[in-house]
Short mmCIF file of C-alpha atoms and ligand atoms in Angstrom, two decimals:
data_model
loop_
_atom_site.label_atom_id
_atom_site.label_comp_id
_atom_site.label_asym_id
_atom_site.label_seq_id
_atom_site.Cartn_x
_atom_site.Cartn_y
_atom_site.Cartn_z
CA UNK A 19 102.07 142.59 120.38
CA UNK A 20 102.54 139.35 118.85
CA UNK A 21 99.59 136.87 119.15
CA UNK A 22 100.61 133.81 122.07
CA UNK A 23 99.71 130.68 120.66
CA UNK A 24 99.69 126.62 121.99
CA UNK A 25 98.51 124.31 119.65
CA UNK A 26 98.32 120.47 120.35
CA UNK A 27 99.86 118.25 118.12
CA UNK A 28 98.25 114.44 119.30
CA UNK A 29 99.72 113.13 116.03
CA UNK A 30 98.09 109.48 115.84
CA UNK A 31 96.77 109.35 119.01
CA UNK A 32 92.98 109.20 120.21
CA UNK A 33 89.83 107.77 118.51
CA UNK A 34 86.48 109.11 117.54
CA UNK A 35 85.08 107.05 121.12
CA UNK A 36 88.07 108.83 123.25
CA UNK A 37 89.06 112.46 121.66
CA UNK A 38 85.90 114.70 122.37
CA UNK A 39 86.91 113.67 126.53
CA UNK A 40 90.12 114.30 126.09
CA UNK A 41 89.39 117.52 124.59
CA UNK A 42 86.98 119.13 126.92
CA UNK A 43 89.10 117.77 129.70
CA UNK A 44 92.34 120.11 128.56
CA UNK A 45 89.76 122.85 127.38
CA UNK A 46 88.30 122.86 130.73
CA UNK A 47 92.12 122.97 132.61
CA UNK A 48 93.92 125.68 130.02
CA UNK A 49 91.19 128.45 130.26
CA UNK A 50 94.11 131.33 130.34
CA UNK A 51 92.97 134.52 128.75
CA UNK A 52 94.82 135.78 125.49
CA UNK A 53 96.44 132.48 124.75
CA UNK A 54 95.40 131.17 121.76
CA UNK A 55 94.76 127.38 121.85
CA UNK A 56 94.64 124.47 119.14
CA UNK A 57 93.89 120.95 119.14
CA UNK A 58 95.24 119.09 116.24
CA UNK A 59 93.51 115.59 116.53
CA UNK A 60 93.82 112.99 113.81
CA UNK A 61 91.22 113.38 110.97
CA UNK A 62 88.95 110.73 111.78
CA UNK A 63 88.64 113.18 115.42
CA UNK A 64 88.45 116.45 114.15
CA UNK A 65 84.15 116.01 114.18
CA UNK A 66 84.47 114.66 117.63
CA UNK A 67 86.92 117.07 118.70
CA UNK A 68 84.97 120.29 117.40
CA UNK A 69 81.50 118.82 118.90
CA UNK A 70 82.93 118.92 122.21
CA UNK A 71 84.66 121.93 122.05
CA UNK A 72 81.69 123.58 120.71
CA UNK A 73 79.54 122.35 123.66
CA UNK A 74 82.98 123.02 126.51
CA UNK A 75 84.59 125.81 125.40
CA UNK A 76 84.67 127.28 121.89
CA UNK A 77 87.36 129.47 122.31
CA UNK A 78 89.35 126.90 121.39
CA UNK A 79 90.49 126.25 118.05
CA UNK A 80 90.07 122.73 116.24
CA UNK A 81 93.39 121.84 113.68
CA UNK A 82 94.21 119.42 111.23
CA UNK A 83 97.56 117.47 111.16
CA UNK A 84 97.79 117.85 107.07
CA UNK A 85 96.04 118.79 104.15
CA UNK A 86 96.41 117.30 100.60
CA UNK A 87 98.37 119.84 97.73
CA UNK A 88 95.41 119.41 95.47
CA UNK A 89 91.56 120.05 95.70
CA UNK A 90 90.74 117.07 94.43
CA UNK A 91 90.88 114.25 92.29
CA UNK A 92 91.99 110.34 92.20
CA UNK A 93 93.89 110.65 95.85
CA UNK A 94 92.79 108.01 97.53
CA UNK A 95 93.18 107.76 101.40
CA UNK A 96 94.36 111.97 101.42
CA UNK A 97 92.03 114.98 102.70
CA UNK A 98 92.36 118.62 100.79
CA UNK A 99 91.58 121.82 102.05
CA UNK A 100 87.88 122.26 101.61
CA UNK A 101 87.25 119.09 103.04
CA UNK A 102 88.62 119.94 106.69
CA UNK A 103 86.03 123.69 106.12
CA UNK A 104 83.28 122.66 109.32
CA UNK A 105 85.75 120.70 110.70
CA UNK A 106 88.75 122.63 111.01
CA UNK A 107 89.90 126.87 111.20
CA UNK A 108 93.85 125.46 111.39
CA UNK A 109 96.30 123.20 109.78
CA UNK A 110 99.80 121.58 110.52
CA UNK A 111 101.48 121.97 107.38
CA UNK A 112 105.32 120.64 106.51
CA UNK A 113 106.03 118.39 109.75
CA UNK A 114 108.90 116.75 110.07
CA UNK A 115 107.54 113.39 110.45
CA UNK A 116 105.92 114.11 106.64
CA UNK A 117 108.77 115.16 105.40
CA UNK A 118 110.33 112.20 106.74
CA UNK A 119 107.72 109.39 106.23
CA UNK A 120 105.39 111.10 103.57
CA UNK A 121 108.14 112.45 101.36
CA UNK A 122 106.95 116.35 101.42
CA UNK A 123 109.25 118.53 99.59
CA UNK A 124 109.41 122.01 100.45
CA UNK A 125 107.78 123.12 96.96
CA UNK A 126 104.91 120.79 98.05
CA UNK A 127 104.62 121.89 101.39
CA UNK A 128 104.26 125.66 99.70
CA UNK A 129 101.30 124.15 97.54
CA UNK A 130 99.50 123.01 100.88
CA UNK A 131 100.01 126.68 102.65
CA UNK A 132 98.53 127.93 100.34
CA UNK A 133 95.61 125.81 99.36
CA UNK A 134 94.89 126.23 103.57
CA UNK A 135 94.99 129.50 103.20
CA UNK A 136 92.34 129.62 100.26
CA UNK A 137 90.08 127.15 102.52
CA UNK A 138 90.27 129.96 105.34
CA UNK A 139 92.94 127.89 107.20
CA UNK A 140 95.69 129.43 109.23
CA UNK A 141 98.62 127.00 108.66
CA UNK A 142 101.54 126.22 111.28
CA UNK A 143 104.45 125.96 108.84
CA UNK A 144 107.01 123.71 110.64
CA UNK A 145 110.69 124.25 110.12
CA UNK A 146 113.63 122.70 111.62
CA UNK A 147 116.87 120.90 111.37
CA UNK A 148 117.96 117.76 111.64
CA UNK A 149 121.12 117.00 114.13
CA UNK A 150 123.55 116.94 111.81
CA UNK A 151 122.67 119.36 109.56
CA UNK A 152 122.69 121.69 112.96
CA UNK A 153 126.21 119.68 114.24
CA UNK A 154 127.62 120.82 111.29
CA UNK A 155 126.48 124.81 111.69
CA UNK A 156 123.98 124.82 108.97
CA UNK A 157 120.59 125.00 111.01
CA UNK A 158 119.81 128.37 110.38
CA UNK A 159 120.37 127.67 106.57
CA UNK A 160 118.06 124.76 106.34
CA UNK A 161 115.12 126.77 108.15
CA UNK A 162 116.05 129.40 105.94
CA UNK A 163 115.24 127.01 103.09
CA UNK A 164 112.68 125.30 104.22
CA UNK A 165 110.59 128.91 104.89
CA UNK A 166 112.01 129.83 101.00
CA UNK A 167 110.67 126.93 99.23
CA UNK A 168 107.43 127.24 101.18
CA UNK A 169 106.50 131.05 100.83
CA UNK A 170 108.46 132.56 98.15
CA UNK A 171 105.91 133.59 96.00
CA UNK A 172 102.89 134.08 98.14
CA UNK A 173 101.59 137.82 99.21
CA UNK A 174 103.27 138.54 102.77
CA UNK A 175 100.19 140.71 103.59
CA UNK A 176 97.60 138.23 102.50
CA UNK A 177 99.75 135.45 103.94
CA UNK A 178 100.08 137.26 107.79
CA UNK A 179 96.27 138.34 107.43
CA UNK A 180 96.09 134.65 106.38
CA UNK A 181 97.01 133.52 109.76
CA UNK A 182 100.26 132.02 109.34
CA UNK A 183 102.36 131.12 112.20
CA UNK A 184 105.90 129.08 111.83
CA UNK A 185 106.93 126.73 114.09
CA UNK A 186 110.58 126.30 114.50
CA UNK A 187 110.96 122.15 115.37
CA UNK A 188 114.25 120.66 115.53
CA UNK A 189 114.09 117.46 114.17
CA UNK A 190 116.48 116.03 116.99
CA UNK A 191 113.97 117.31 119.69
CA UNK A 192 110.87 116.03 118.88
CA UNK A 193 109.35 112.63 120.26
CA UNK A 194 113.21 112.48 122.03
CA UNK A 195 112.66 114.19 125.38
CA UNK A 196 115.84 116.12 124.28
CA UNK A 197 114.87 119.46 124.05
CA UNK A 198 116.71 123.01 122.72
CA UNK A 199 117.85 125.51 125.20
CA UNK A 200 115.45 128.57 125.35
CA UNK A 201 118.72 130.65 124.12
CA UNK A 202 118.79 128.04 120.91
CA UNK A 203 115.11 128.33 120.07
CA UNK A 204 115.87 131.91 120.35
CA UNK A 205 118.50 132.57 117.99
CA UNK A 206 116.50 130.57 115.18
CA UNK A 207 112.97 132.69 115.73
CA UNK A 208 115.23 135.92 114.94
CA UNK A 209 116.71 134.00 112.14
CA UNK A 210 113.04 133.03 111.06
CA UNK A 211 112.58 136.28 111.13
CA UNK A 212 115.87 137.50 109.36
CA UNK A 213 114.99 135.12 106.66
CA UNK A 214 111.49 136.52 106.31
CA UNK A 215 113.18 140.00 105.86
CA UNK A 216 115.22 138.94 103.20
CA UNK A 217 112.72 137.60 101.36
CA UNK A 218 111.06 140.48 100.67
CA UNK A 219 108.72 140.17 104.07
CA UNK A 220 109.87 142.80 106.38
CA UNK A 221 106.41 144.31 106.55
CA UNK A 222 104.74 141.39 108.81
CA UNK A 223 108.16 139.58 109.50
CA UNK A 224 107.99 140.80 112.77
CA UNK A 225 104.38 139.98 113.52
CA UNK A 226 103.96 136.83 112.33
CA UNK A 227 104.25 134.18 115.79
CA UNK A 228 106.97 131.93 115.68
CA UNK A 229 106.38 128.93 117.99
CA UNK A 230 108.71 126.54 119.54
CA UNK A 231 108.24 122.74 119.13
CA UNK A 232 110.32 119.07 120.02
CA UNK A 233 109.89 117.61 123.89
CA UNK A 234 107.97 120.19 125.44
CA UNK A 235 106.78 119.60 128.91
CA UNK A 236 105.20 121.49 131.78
CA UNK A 237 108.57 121.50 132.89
CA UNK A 238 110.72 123.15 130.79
CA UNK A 239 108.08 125.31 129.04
CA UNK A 240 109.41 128.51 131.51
CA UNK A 241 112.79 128.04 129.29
CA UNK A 242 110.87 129.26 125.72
CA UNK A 243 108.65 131.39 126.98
CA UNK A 244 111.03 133.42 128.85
CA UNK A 245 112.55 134.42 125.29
CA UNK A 246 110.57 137.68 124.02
CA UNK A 247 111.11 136.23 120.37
CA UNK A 248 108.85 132.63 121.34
CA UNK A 249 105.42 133.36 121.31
CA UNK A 250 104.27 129.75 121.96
CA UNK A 251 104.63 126.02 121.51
CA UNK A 252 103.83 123.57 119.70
CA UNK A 253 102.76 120.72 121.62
CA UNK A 254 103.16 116.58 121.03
CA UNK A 255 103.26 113.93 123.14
CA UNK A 256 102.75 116.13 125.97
CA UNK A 257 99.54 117.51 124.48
CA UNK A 258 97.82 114.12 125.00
CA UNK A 259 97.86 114.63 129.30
CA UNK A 260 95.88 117.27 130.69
CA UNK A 261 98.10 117.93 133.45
CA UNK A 262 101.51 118.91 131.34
CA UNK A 263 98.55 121.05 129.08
CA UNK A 264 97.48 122.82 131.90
CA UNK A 265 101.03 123.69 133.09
CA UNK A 266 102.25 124.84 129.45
CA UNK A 267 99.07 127.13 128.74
CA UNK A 268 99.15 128.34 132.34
CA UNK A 269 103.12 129.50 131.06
CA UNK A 270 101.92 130.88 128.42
CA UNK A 271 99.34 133.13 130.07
CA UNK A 272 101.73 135.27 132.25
CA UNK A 273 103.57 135.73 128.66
CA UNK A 274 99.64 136.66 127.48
CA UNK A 275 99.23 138.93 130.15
CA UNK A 276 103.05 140.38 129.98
CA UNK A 277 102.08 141.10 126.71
CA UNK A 278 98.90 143.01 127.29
CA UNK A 279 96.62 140.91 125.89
CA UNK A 280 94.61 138.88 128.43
CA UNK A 281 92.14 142.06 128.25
P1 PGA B 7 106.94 116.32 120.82
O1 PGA B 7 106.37 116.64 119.37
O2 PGA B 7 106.42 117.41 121.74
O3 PGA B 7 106.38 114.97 121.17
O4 PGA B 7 108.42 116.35 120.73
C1 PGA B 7 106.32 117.95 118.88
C2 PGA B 7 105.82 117.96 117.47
O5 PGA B 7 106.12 117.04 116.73
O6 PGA B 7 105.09 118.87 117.06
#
């Protein structure tokens, strides 16, 4: 049974005075056996963030927002992958806002998988759309690229055991309060997973969580988890309020325990 994950995404929200509350607040309020949960503060947060979740509640996982192609060198103002080891276990990689404002091309959103995944990072590949390209029919090609140009290449088997999880992110959904249907997000997690099959992944394709992100609330997180296919969310401007975290991860645990494994 596939792994139920909901990872907060608080973007550039919070400071290093503010986080570590914030975060032992929605530790305290999404306790929910077998869901996995992640807080993806901004860098300068992650030491506050894991301090407090150390002393609160360690089950849950500390994530970075984005992690530099290269180990190091004259970069100034990025952060690579060994870096964020001691700080953070997971990593946002290939957002749509760094696509968008940062550039990242799919070949060098493959580079940062898999320098994550040599730090001991599970990444959250994000995938998506934007509204015309989906207008115009060709959503489930773009994903289709965007999970080529990041994995062809890498070891499925190392990659799943790796930790990888995808999260499928319309473009047009996210920050806009305008979210997919359940039905929608469904139909591109099986063609995630169609894609993964074809390229040469049919071994983990199937195992490998595929979360849901753009406008989720407490509200209409029943509509994506009702879907078998959706084994989470991914989390952003609701992730920053305690109460719409404790409604989501509260969804998410009847899917846990549907799924056999809140033990
Ligand atoms: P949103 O962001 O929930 O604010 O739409 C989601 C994301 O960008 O991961």
């Amino acid at each position: 049974m596939r792994e139920v994950v909901v990872a907060a995404n608080w973007k550039m929200h919070t400071t290093p005075a503010d986080a570590g509350d914030l975060a032992r607040t929605i530790a305290a309020r999404t306790r929910e056996p077998g869901v996995t949960r992640v807080i993806c503060p901004p860098y300068v947060c992650l030491e506050a963030v894991g301090v407090a979740l150390a002393d609160a509640d360690p089950d849950v996982a500390v994530g970075a927002q984005n992690v530099h192609h290269e180990l190091a060198g004259a970069y100034t103002g990025e952060v690579s992958a060994p870096m964020l080891v001691g700080l953070a276990t997971w990593v946002i990689v290939g957002h749509s806002e760094r696509r968008r404002d940062a550039g990242e091309t799919d070949e060098l959103i493959g580079r940062k998988l898999g320098r994550a995944l040599d730090a001991g990072l599970r990444p959250i590949l994000c995938v998506g759309e934007q509204l015309e390209e989906r207008e115009a029919g060709r959503a489930a090609d773009v994903v289709d690229g965007h999970l080529r140009g990041a994995l062809e290449g890498r070891d499925p088997a190392a990659t799943h055991a790796g930790g990888l999880v995808v999260a499928y992110e319309p473009v047009w959904a996210i920050g806009t309060g305008r979210n997919a249907t359940g039905a929608d997000a469904a139909a591109m997690a099986d063609a995630i997973r169609t894609s993964l099959d074809a390229l040469g992944w049919a071994d983990v394709a199937g195992a490998i969580p595929v979360l849901y992100g753009g406008s989720v609330t407490s509200t209409n997180v029943d509509t994506f988890f009702a879907e078998p296919s959706i084994d989470g969310a991914l989390v952003g401007g609701a992730s920053l309020k305690p109460d719409e975290m404790a409604g989501i991860v509260a969804r998410a645990g009847m899917t846990a325990r549907a799924r056999g494994l809140a033990g």
